[in-house]
Short mmCIF file of C-alpha atoms in Angstrom, two decimals:
data_model
loop_
_atom_site.label_atom_id
_atom_site.label_comp_id
_atom_site.label_asym_id
_atom_site.label_seq_id
_atom_site.Cartn_x
_atom_site.Cartn_y
_atom_site.Cartn_z
CA MET A 229 86.20 -52.23 33.58
CA SER A 230 87.39 -53.64 36.84
CA ALA A 231 88.39 -57.08 36.69
CA ASP A 232 85.15 -57.72 39.53
CA ASN A 233 82.94 -56.63 37.01
CA LYS A 234 84.02 -59.87 34.42
CA ARG A 235 81.92 -62.62 33.93
CA GLY A 236 80.60 -64.11 36.78
CA LYS A 237 81.34 -61.98 39.51
CA ASN A 238 78.48 -60.75 39.50
CA ARG A 239 75.70 -63.14 40.98
CA GLU A 240 74.18 -63.72 42.99
CA ILE A 241 71.36 -66.30 44.30
CA ILE A 242 67.98 -64.88 44.81
CA LYS A 243 64.15 -65.64 45.79
CA LEU A 244 61.65 -65.82 43.09
CA ASN A 245 58.74 -65.92 43.67
CA VAL A 246 56.53 -66.64 40.10
CA ASN A 247 53.36 -67.63 40.05
CA GLY A 248 53.15 -68.59 43.38
CA THR A 249 55.82 -70.70 43.30
CA ASP A 250 58.70 -69.66 45.28
CA TYR A 251 62.41 -70.20 43.18
CA HIS A 252 65.75 -69.84 44.02
CA VAL A 253 67.74 -69.14 40.89
CA LEU A 254 71.30 -67.72 40.22
CA VAL A 255 71.20 -64.91 38.47
CA GLU A 256 74.15 -62.48 36.75
CA HIS A 257 72.80 -58.72 37.89
CA ARG A 258 72.91 -57.69 34.26
CA GLU A 259 70.41 -60.12 33.85
CA THR A 260 66.34 -59.34 33.20
CA LEU A 261 63.41 -60.68 34.28
CA LEU A 262 62.93 -61.72 31.07
CA GLU A 263 65.94 -63.89 30.35
CA VAL A 264 65.62 -65.43 33.87
CA LEU A 265 62.29 -66.75 33.68
CA ARG A 266 62.91 -67.66 30.19
CA GLU A 267 66.01 -68.95 30.87
CA LYS A 268 66.39 -70.31 33.88
CA LEU A 269 63.18 -71.81 34.55
CA GLN A 270 61.82 -71.91 31.35
CA LEU A 271 58.71 -69.81 31.58
CA THR A 272 59.46 -69.46 27.68
CA GLY A 273 55.24 -67.53 27.47
CA THR A 274 56.77 -64.40 28.37
CA LYS A 275 58.12 -63.53 24.92
CA ASP A 276 60.81 -61.83 23.63
CA ALA A 277 60.88 -59.56 20.93
CA CYS A 278 61.82 -55.61 20.66
CA ASN A 279 63.53 -55.94 23.69
CA GLN A 280 63.32 -52.17 24.14
CA GLY A 281 60.24 -51.47 26.27
CA GLU A 282 58.45 -50.89 22.85
CA CYS A 283 56.81 -54.16 21.87
CA GLY A 284 54.48 -55.07 25.23
CA ALA A 285 55.67 -59.48 24.44
CA CYS A 286 57.22 -59.64 27.51
CA THR A 287 54.53 -58.44 30.05
CA VAL A 288 54.41 -59.29 33.50
CA LEU A 289 52.55 -58.80 36.68
CA LEU A 290 54.05 -58.40 39.58
CA ASP A 291 52.10 -57.80 42.52
CA GLY A 292 49.36 -57.20 39.74
CA ARG A 293 50.92 -54.42 37.68
CA PRO A 294 51.65 -55.17 33.95
CA VAL A 295 55.24 -54.25 33.11
CA LEU A 296 57.91 -55.08 30.28
CA ALA A 297 59.67 -58.18 32.22
CA CYS A 298 62.31 -57.26 29.62
CA LEU A 299 63.16 -53.86 30.94
CA VAL A 300 62.53 -55.33 35.07
CA LEU A 301 66.20 -56.07 36.72
CA ALA A 302 65.84 -59.86 38.32
CA MET A 303 67.30 -58.27 41.35
CA GLU A 304 64.71 -55.46 41.46
CA VAL A 305 62.37 -58.36 41.80
CA ARG A 306 63.26 -60.20 44.92
CA LYS A 307 60.22 -58.69 47.23
CA LYS A 308 57.66 -59.18 44.33
CA LYS A 309 55.24 -61.67 43.33
CA ILE A 310 55.23 -62.71 39.15
CA THR A 311 52.34 -64.03 37.18
CA THR A 312 52.96 -65.45 33.89
CA ILE A 313 50.77 -66.16 31.42
CA GLU A 314 51.39 -69.87 32.48
CA GLY A 315 50.33 -68.77 36.14
CA LEU A 316 46.33 -67.83 34.92
CA ALA A 317 44.73 -71.09 33.73
CA LYS A 318 44.55 -72.87 37.15
CA ASP A 319 44.15 -76.60 37.51
CA GLY A 320 43.61 -76.96 33.63
CA GLY A 321 41.19 -74.20 33.19
CA LEU A 322 41.43 -71.22 30.87
CA THR A 323 40.46 -67.98 32.60
CA PRO A 324 37.32 -66.16 30.26
CA ILE A 325 40.00 -63.83 28.65
CA GLN A 326 41.96 -66.34 27.37
CA GLU A 327 38.65 -68.20 26.55
CA SER A 328 37.17 -64.70 25.42
CA PHE A 329 40.32 -64.05 23.33
CA ILE A 330 40.03 -67.55 22.15
CA LYS A 331 36.41 -67.80 21.28
CA TYR A 332 36.35 -63.95 19.07
CA GLY A 333 39.36 -64.79 16.98
CA ALA A 334 41.62 -62.36 18.78
CA ILE A 335 44.78 -64.86 18.77
CA GLN A 336 46.23 -65.46 15.80
CA CYS A 337 50.48 -65.90 15.14
CA GLY A 338 49.91 -65.94 19.12
CA PHE A 339 53.60 -64.04 20.01
CA CYS A 340 50.95 -60.82 21.69
CA SER A 341 48.08 -62.66 23.26
CA PRO A 342 50.28 -63.78 26.24
CA GLY A 343 51.10 -59.81 26.75
CA MET A 344 48.01 -58.33 25.90
CA ILE A 345 46.00 -60.84 28.16
CA LEU A 346 47.80 -60.03 31.18
CA THR A 347 47.55 -56.42 30.54
CA THR A 348 43.79 -56.94 30.05
CA THR A 349 43.57 -59.54 32.57
CA ALA A 350 45.50 -56.15 35.18
CA LEU A 351 42.73 -54.16 33.15
CA LEU A 352 39.57 -55.02 34.05
CA ALA A 353 40.39 -56.41 37.82
CA GLU A 354 41.18 -52.34 38.70
CA ASN A 355 38.19 -52.17 36.28
CA PRO A 356 35.64 -54.39 35.70
CA LYS A 357 33.47 -51.42 33.84
CA PRO A 358 36.56 -50.23 31.55
CA THR A 359 35.06 -48.35 28.14
CA ARG A 360 36.03 -48.71 24.15
CA ARG A 361 38.30 -45.68 24.62
CA GLN A 362 39.81 -46.91 28.09
CA ILE A 363 40.37 -50.38 26.42
CA LYS A 364 41.85 -49.00 23.70
CA LYS A 365 43.65 -46.90 25.71
CA ALA A 366 45.67 -50.03 28.35
CA ILE A 367 46.55 -52.65 25.06
CA GLU A 368 48.49 -49.59 24.16
CA GLY A 369 51.85 -50.79 24.71
CA ASN A 370 51.47 -54.41 23.27
CA ILE A 371 51.82 -54.87 19.50
CA CYS A 372 49.52 -57.40 17.38
CA GLY A 373 50.80 -57.94 14.02
CA CYS A 374 47.43 -59.81 13.03
CA THR A 375 44.13 -58.95 13.97
CA GLY A 376 44.54 -55.43 13.50
CA TYR A 377 43.76 -54.90 16.95
CA ASN A 378 39.85 -54.77 16.65
CA LYS A 379 38.96 -58.83 17.50
CA ILE A 380 40.93 -58.24 19.99
CA ILE A 381 39.07 -55.19 21.16
CA GLU A 382 36.25 -57.05 20.56
CA ALA A 383 37.18 -60.53 23.44
CA ILE A 384 37.70 -57.82 25.67
CA GLU A 385 34.50 -56.18 25.40
CA ALA A 386 32.34 -59.38 25.58
CA VAL A 387 34.45 -60.33 28.57
CA ARG A 388 33.40 -57.11 30.26
CA ASP A 389 30.03 -57.18 29.05
CA LYS A 390 29.84 -61.01 30.79
CA ASN A 391 31.04 -58.30 34.21
CA MET A 392 28.24 -55.92 33.61
CA ASP A 393 25.98 -58.74 33.17
CA GLU A 394 26.32 -60.32 36.01
CA GLY A 395 27.59 -57.16 38.39
CA SER A 396 23.57 -55.96 37.47
CA MET B 215 69.74 -57.78 22.73
CA ARG B 216 71.58 -58.36 27.10
CA LEU B 217 72.85 -55.64 29.22
CA PRO B 218 76.35 -54.78 29.85
CA TYR B 219 78.31 -56.80 32.78
CA PHE B 220 77.27 -54.29 35.45
CA GLN B 221 77.55 -54.05 39.32
CA TYR B 222 74.74 -54.67 41.38
CA HIS B 223 73.46 -51.82 44.07
CA SER B 224 70.78 -50.91 46.47
CA PRO B 225 70.80 -49.66 49.27
CA ARG B 226 68.63 -48.89 52.35
CA SER B 227 68.94 -45.68 52.08
CA LEU B 228 69.86 -41.65 50.87
CA LYS B 229 73.18 -41.83 53.57
CA ALA B 230 73.96 -44.77 51.70
CA ALA B 231 73.19 -44.81 48.21
CA PHE B 232 74.93 -41.32 48.86
CA MET B 233 78.25 -42.82 50.16
CA LEU B 234 78.64 -45.85 47.34
CA LEU B 235 78.38 -43.22 44.81
CA LYS B 236 80.88 -40.69 45.87
CA LYS B 237 82.69 -44.64 46.99
CA ILE B 238 82.51 -45.31 42.93
CA ASP B 239 83.45 -42.39 41.68
CA GLY B 240 81.91 -41.29 38.44
CA LYS B 241 81.52 -44.78 37.44
CA GLY B 242 78.46 -46.07 38.29
CA LEU B 243 74.99 -44.07 37.64
CA ILE B 244 71.42 -43.89 39.98
CA MET B 245 68.99 -46.09 38.81
CA ALA B 246 64.64 -45.37 39.04
CA GLY B 247 62.36 -46.88 37.12
CA GLY B 248 65.54 -48.18 34.68
CA THR B 249 62.87 -47.96 31.90
CA GLU B 250 65.57 -45.40 30.22
CA LEU B 251 68.13 -46.14 31.52
CA LEU B 252 69.01 -49.98 30.72
CA ASN B 253 67.66 -49.23 27.05
CA ARG B 254 71.02 -46.56 26.31
CA MET B 255 72.52 -49.63 27.69
CA LYS B 256 71.72 -52.38 25.58
CA PHE B 257 72.60 -50.30 22.78
CA ARG B 258 75.66 -49.14 24.99
CA LEU B 259 75.63 -45.87 24.49
CA ILE B 260 76.43 -46.25 28.05
CA GLU B 261 78.38 -48.81 29.86
CA PRO B 262 78.51 -47.97 33.35
CA GLU B 263 80.24 -50.02 36.07
CA HIS B 264 78.47 -49.87 38.39
CA ILE B 265 74.18 -49.41 38.99
CA ILE B 266 72.84 -48.10 42.33
CA SER B 267 68.79 -48.96 42.89
CA LEU B 268 67.17 -46.34 44.91
CA SER B 269 64.18 -48.95 45.18
CA ILE B 270 64.28 -50.25 48.73
CA ILE B 271 65.19 -46.69 50.09
CA LYS B 272 61.15 -45.93 52.28
CA ASN B 273 59.12 -43.75 51.13
CA LEU B 274 60.59 -41.88 48.08
CA GLY B 275 57.95 -43.66 46.43
CA ASN B 276 54.84 -41.25 48.36
CA ILE B 277 53.17 -39.05 46.72
CA SER B 278 51.74 -36.17 49.83
CA ILE B 279 50.00 -33.45 50.85
CA ARG B 280 52.13 -31.82 53.86
CA GLU B 281 50.67 -29.73 56.84
CA ASN B 282 51.00 -26.60 55.04
CA GLN B 283 49.52 -28.01 51.48
CA GLU B 284 52.29 -28.05 49.67
CA ILE B 285 52.43 -31.31 47.87
CA GLU B 286 55.12 -33.51 47.70
CA ILE B 287 56.09 -35.92 45.21
CA GLY B 288 58.28 -38.53 46.05
CA THR B 289 61.48 -38.89 43.33
CA MET B 290 60.31 -42.77 42.85
CA ALA B 291 56.54 -42.35 43.30
CA LYS B 292 55.43 -44.02 39.72
CA LEU B 293 53.94 -42.18 37.23
CA THR B 294 50.26 -44.19 37.06
CA ASP B 295 50.58 -43.77 40.22
CA ILE B 296 50.92 -39.89 39.57
CA ALA B 297 48.49 -39.64 37.20
CA HIS B 298 45.97 -42.03 39.76
CA PHE B 299 46.56 -38.99 42.65
CA PHE B 300 46.66 -35.54 40.21
CA GLU B 301 43.14 -36.76 38.99
CA GLU B 302 40.94 -35.40 41.02
CA ILE B 303 43.31 -32.09 41.81
CA LYS B 304 41.52 -29.68 39.25
CA PRO B 305 44.46 -27.04 39.62
CA TYR B 306 46.85 -29.58 39.03
CA LYS B 307 45.13 -31.15 36.68
CA ALA B 308 48.18 -30.99 34.03
CA LEU B 309 50.50 -33.63 36.18
CA HIS B 310 47.19 -35.97 35.56
CA GLU B 311 47.49 -35.55 31.40
CA ALA B 312 51.13 -35.20 31.31
CA ALA B 313 51.66 -39.09 33.14
CA TYR B 314 49.17 -40.21 31.47
CA GLN B 315 50.45 -39.58 28.68
CA VAL B 316 53.87 -41.30 29.05
CA ALA B 317 54.78 -44.75 26.91
CA SER B 318 52.45 -47.55 27.27
CA MET B 319 50.67 -48.82 30.76
CA GLN B 320 53.42 -51.18 31.16
CA ILE B 321 55.77 -48.36 31.54
CA ARG B 322 54.26 -46.12 34.04
CA ASN B 323 53.66 -48.59 35.82
CA MET B 324 57.59 -49.14 36.32
CA ALA B 325 58.98 -44.95 35.71
CA THR B 326 59.12 -43.25 38.31
CA ILE B 327 59.06 -39.38 38.24
CA GLY B 328 62.88 -38.65 38.49
CA GLY B 329 63.56 -41.05 36.38
CA ASN B 330 61.68 -39.24 33.86
CA ILE B 331 62.44 -35.95 34.65
CA PHE B 332 66.70 -37.27 34.47
CA GLN B 333 66.30 -38.58 30.93
CA ASP B 334 68.80 -38.15 28.33
CA THR B 335 68.36 -36.15 25.76
CA ARG B 336 67.38 -38.33 22.42
CA CYS B 337 67.93 -37.82 18.25
CA MET B 338 67.40 -40.56 15.71
CA PHE B 339 71.15 -40.73 14.82
CA TYR B 340 72.01 -41.21 18.77
CA ASN B 341 69.22 -44.28 20.13
CA ARG B 342 69.92 -46.39 17.81
CA SER B 343 71.42 -50.15 17.70
CA ARG B 344 75.09 -51.13 17.53
CA ASP B 345 75.16 -52.41 13.90
CA TRP B 346 74.33 -48.47 12.97
CA GLN B 347 76.34 -47.06 15.94
CA ARG B 348 79.93 -49.75 14.17
CA VAL B 349 79.49 -48.02 11.07
CA VAL B 350 78.72 -44.63 11.17
CA PRO B 351 80.88 -42.44 13.09
CA PRO B 352 80.94 -41.03 15.86
CA CYS B 353 78.61 -37.47 16.55
CA HIS B 354 79.41 -35.21 18.85
CA LYS B 355 76.85 -37.03 21.74
CA ARG B 356 79.08 -40.63 21.02
CA GLY B 357 82.13 -38.27 22.24
CA GLY B 358 83.12 -37.32 17.97
CA ASN B 359 82.95 -34.35 16.73
CA ILE B 360 80.54 -34.33 13.91
CA CYS B 361 76.67 -33.76 13.79
CA HIS B 362 74.49 -35.76 11.95
CA ALA B 363 71.33 -34.50 11.99
CA ILE B 364 72.82 -30.36 10.76
CA LYS B 365 76.45 -30.77 8.75
CA ASN B 366 79.25 -28.26 10.33
CA SER B 367 77.33 -28.24 13.98
CA LYS B 368 79.94 -27.46 15.88
CA ARG B 369 77.43 -29.00 19.30
CA CYS B 370 75.09 -31.64 19.31
CA LEU B 371 71.37 -30.90 19.22
CA ALA B 372 70.16 -34.30 20.94
CA VAL B 373 67.07 -33.36 21.85
CA TYR B 374 65.07 -33.62 25.53
CA GLN B 375 61.65 -34.91 24.92
CA GLY B 376 60.50 -36.16 28.84
CA ASP B 377 56.60 -35.30 29.66
CA MET B 378 56.74 -34.75 33.29
CA ALA B 379 59.64 -31.41 33.51
CA PRO B 380 57.13 -28.56 31.33
CA ILE B 381 54.53 -28.78 33.93
CA LEU B 382 56.72 -29.20 36.78
CA ILE B 383 58.39 -25.53 35.22
CA ALA B 384 55.40 -23.48 34.47
CA LEU B 385 54.11 -24.42 37.65
CA LYS B 386 57.16 -22.90 39.36
CA ALA B 387 57.95 -26.93 40.98
CA LYS B 388 60.85 -26.62 43.37
CA ALA B 389 63.43 -30.34 42.77
CA VAL B 390 64.80 -31.28 46.70
CA PHE B 391 68.28 -32.87 46.37
CA TYR B 392 69.58 -34.40 48.67
CA THR B 393 73.27 -34.79 50.55
CA PRO B 394 74.55 -35.92 53.82
CA ASP B 395 74.92 -31.74 55.54
CA VAL B 396 71.38 -30.68 54.10
CA PHE B 397 67.94 -31.02 51.92
CA TYR B 398 67.99 -28.32 49.15
CA GLU B 399 65.62 -27.01 46.93
CA MET B 400 66.19 -25.30 43.11
CA PRO B 401 63.22 -24.46 40.27
CA VAL B 402 63.17 -27.76 37.96
CA GLU B 403 64.39 -25.34 35.32
CA GLU B 404 67.54 -25.27 36.67
CA VAL B 405 69.09 -28.67 36.79
CA PHE B 406 68.81 -28.36 32.70
CA SER B 407 72.55 -27.31 31.79
CA GLY B 408 71.24 -26.45 28.00
CA ASN B 409 73.76 -28.77 26.75
CA SER B 410 72.75 -31.92 24.62
CA ARG B 411 75.80 -33.71 25.90
CA GLU B 412 75.67 -33.46 29.54
CA PRO B 413 72.22 -31.85 29.93
CA PHE B 414 72.05 -31.13 33.31
CA ILE B 415 73.79 -29.02 35.54
CA THR B 416 73.92 -31.23 39.19
CA GLY B 417 76.97 -33.03 38.17
CA ASP B 418 76.94 -36.98 40.81
CA LYS B 419 76.97 -35.75 43.51
CA LYS B 420 74.26 -35.35 44.71
CA ILE B 421 70.22 -37.29 44.52
CA LEU B 422 66.88 -35.77 43.80
CA THR B 423 64.46 -37.12 46.63
CA SER B 424 61.01 -35.23 45.51
CA ILE B 425 59.81 -32.99 43.74
CA ASN B 426 57.56 -30.52 45.94
CA LEU B 427 54.17 -27.70 44.67
CA ALA B 428 53.07 -24.78 45.99
CA PRO B 429 49.66 -25.84 47.82
CA PRO B 430 46.85 -26.37 44.96
CA GLU B 431 45.16 -22.81 43.92
CA ARG B 432 41.71 -22.10 42.98
CA ASN B 433 42.91 -20.20 40.30
CA LEU B 434 44.83 -22.53 38.96
CA PHE B 435 44.38 -24.27 35.56
CA SER B 436 47.26 -26.10 34.06
CA THR B 437 47.22 -28.07 31.29
CA TYR B 438 49.03 -30.96 29.03
CA ARG B 439 49.72 -31.97 25.48
CA LYS B 440 52.02 -33.04 23.27
CA TYR B 441 51.95 -34.58 19.12
CA ARG B 442 53.41 -37.94 18.46
CA ILE B 443 53.03 -39.54 15.29
CA ARG B 444 51.21 -42.86 17.27
CA ASP B 445 48.48 -41.88 20.13
CA GLY B 446 50.91 -44.62 22.08
CA VAL B 447 54.01 -44.76 23.99
CA ASP B 448 55.79 -41.98 21.60
CA PHE B 449 57.88 -39.53 22.85
CA PRO B 450 56.62 -36.47 22.52
CA LEU B 451 57.38 -34.78 18.80
CA ALA B 452 56.10 -31.69 20.34
CA GLY B 453 54.91 -30.74 23.79
CA ILE B 454 53.33 -27.65 26.21
CA ALA B 455 52.76 -26.69 29.23
CA VAL B 456 50.46 -24.36 30.75
CA ALA B 457 49.79 -22.99 33.76
CA LEU B 458 47.53 -19.42 33.77
CA HIS B 459 46.40 -18.17 36.75
CA LYS B 460 43.35 -15.55 37.00
CA ASP B 461 42.58 -13.09 38.84
CA GLY B 462 38.33 -13.71 38.18
CA ASP B 463 37.47 -13.35 34.54
CA THR B 464 41.23 -11.40 33.46
CA VAL B 465 44.98 -13.66 33.92
CA ALA B 466 46.63 -12.80 37.05
CA ASN B 467 49.04 -15.37 35.56
CA LEU B 468 50.60 -17.04 32.53
CA ARG B 469 53.15 -19.54 32.24
CA LEU B 470 53.99 -21.41 29.60
CA CYS B 471 56.63 -24.04 28.97
CA LEU B 472 57.59 -26.19 25.72
CA THR B 473 59.28 -29.21 25.48
CA GLY B 474 60.23 -31.49 22.65
CA VAL B 475 61.96 -28.25 20.56
CA ALA B 476 65.21 -27.23 22.52
CA PRO B 477 67.90 -29.52 24.64
CA GLN B 478 66.32 -28.49 27.07
CA PRO B 479 62.38 -27.82 28.48
CA VAL B 480 61.98 -23.99 27.06
CA ILE B 481 60.06 -21.48 29.31
CA VAL B 482 58.17 -19.39 26.31
CA ARG B 483 59.63 -15.52 27.50
CA ASP B 484 57.59 -12.16 27.72
CA VAL B 485 54.51 -14.46 27.46
CA GLU B 486 53.19 -12.72 31.11
CA ASN B 487 54.01 -9.46 29.70
CA ILE B 488 51.53 -10.34 26.57
CA ALA B 489 48.97 -11.75 28.57
CA ASN B 490 48.76 -10.63 32.31
CA GLY B 491 46.18 -8.87 33.22
CA THR B 492 44.10 -8.99 30.08
CA LYS B 493 41.16 -10.83 29.60
CA LEU B 494 42.57 -13.30 27.20
CA THR B 495 40.61 -12.79 23.50
CA GLU B 496 41.17 -14.76 20.62
CA LYS B 497 43.50 -12.42 19.36
CA ILE B 498 46.21 -12.76 22.74
CA ILE B 499 45.56 -15.62 22.35
CA LYS B 500 47.09 -15.46 18.98
CA GLU B 501 49.86 -13.22 20.08
CA ILE B 502 50.81 -16.27 22.39
CA ALA B 503 51.21 -18.74 19.34
CA GLU B 504 53.01 -17.01 17.98
CA MET B 505 55.51 -16.80 20.06
CA ALA B 506 55.73 -19.89 21.58
CA TYR B 507 56.04 -20.99 17.54
CA ASN B 508 59.79 -18.92 17.59
CA ALA B 509 60.89 -20.01 20.93
CA ALA B 510 60.67 -23.23 19.13
CA HIS B 511 63.75 -24.65 16.93
CA PRO B 512 63.39 -27.93 16.47
CA VAL B 513 65.77 -29.62 14.01
CA ALA B 514 66.15 -32.10 11.31
CA ASN B 515 67.10 -34.83 13.83
CA LEU B 516 63.35 -37.43 15.05
CA GLU B 517 60.66 -38.92 13.29
CA ASP B 518 59.17 -35.78 12.12
CA THR B 519 60.45 -32.45 10.08
CA PRO B 520 60.89 -29.30 11.98
CA ASP B 521 58.55 -27.11 10.03
CA ASN B 522 56.08 -29.30 11.25
CA ARG B 523 56.97 -30.15 14.60
CA ARG B 524 57.26 -25.72 15.05
CA PHE B 525 53.46 -25.43 13.78
CA MET B 526 52.12 -27.51 15.90
CA VAL B 527 53.56 -25.63 18.67
CA ARG B 528 52.00 -23.33 16.80
CA GLN B 529 48.27 -25.08 17.01
CA ILE B 530 48.97 -27.12 20.19
CA ALA B 531 49.21 -23.18 22.21
CA TYR B 532 46.17 -22.41 20.27
CA ASP B 533 44.20 -24.37 20.90
CA LEU B 534 45.06 -25.21 24.50
CA LEU B 535 44.72 -21.39 25.10
CA MET B 536 40.94 -21.56 23.64
CA GLU B 537 40.14 -24.33 25.43
CA ALA B 538 41.84 -22.46 28.99
CA ILE B 539 39.48 -19.21 28.51
CA HIS B 540 36.61 -21.79 28.11
CA VAL B 541 36.82 -24.34 30.29
CA SER B 542 38.60 -21.42 33.62
CA ARG B 543 36.20 -19.38 32.94
#
């Protein structure tokens, strides 16, 4: 490996827009968005679990679309709007999806919840009336070891049904 | 797991990307979506000194219909967008099915068609943690000279598990490459070398810019299905793509392509001799499914046994073709 590539050489100050706030952060080229969020911005709601793109615990929204923060370089998201679980609640009030997750017991240990809730947020923003099948398909990339998924699906369906009542 | 140290580049044009690739001369790699590349880097299976990201080059992520009705899929088009785009284009429904079945929603939002085609071959003795790599002697793919899947094998047997390439091959799609002098195209099947260690023949001094598809024809039917343990996230343990041209009631042309059973996508040879001009009865379909079975040569290096995977090739081929004659009628 060339000397240039050694520790400390490949660093840059970049601007990241996280939850509506601009941050200027010094990042190494090799750092993933997950590392920057957790270690530099102290936004530890985004969880670090498998770190290889299989579990969905590190899900964040990039311009509204769920992606895995462990497989995105921080350098790649300079012009994007990043939303983490910390950015959902407004003025101390939880979103209907978060409320529903609590009400239906869809949160147990809570490790998958940030990713699960962000995936659901993106799903319902794109398709407010998903079928059970579409819900299952959407959360296929979020692994939960506690709930057995049924309570999570029930929580999402409750939000959907409420959407439907309001829509009709 | 942290990534190894590297220098990140994000050129603004194809020309700049090409010049950079030339300058770093084999010490760097092109990154599209990064979902597969970064994983391999985390496992230290590769440690490039430079990463050239194509993410800010304009128009590479577009999917468009040209004046002559050809469809052009930019190399950086996200799988989510591909799944959406082809949902309503009936003849190319298989592209929707294949893209929609890749990994998870999060990964489909990041992964691109270019990256999906150029994903490395995989093996359960190769895609392993660094701890594993420390205690197990290196195999062919890691620069050694043994194979853990089949003892005494003189060559690497890692498997190509891409979902998009087989259907693109069945549909006779063209891959368009950029060099500063000329854009040139070649059939997608020709980018594969058949060698598990170096699965692609393109070398590193060309950049895939788009995949071109012929104008959709009304009499074309295509479909893709894959076998895997879990119904989400998993790579295909066997996958089959079918492209069926009909001429009224009879078959004008049939192409089958397999994935997950060899170091490259496998075209099932000679099916057209049996199918073309016939009405594709159940007897013929059984014969074709048998040919697919014979064309697949999986070895014991993925999560399921070779026998099961081969059996599933025959079964899925049968199912897809039976459905095809009903749907395309």
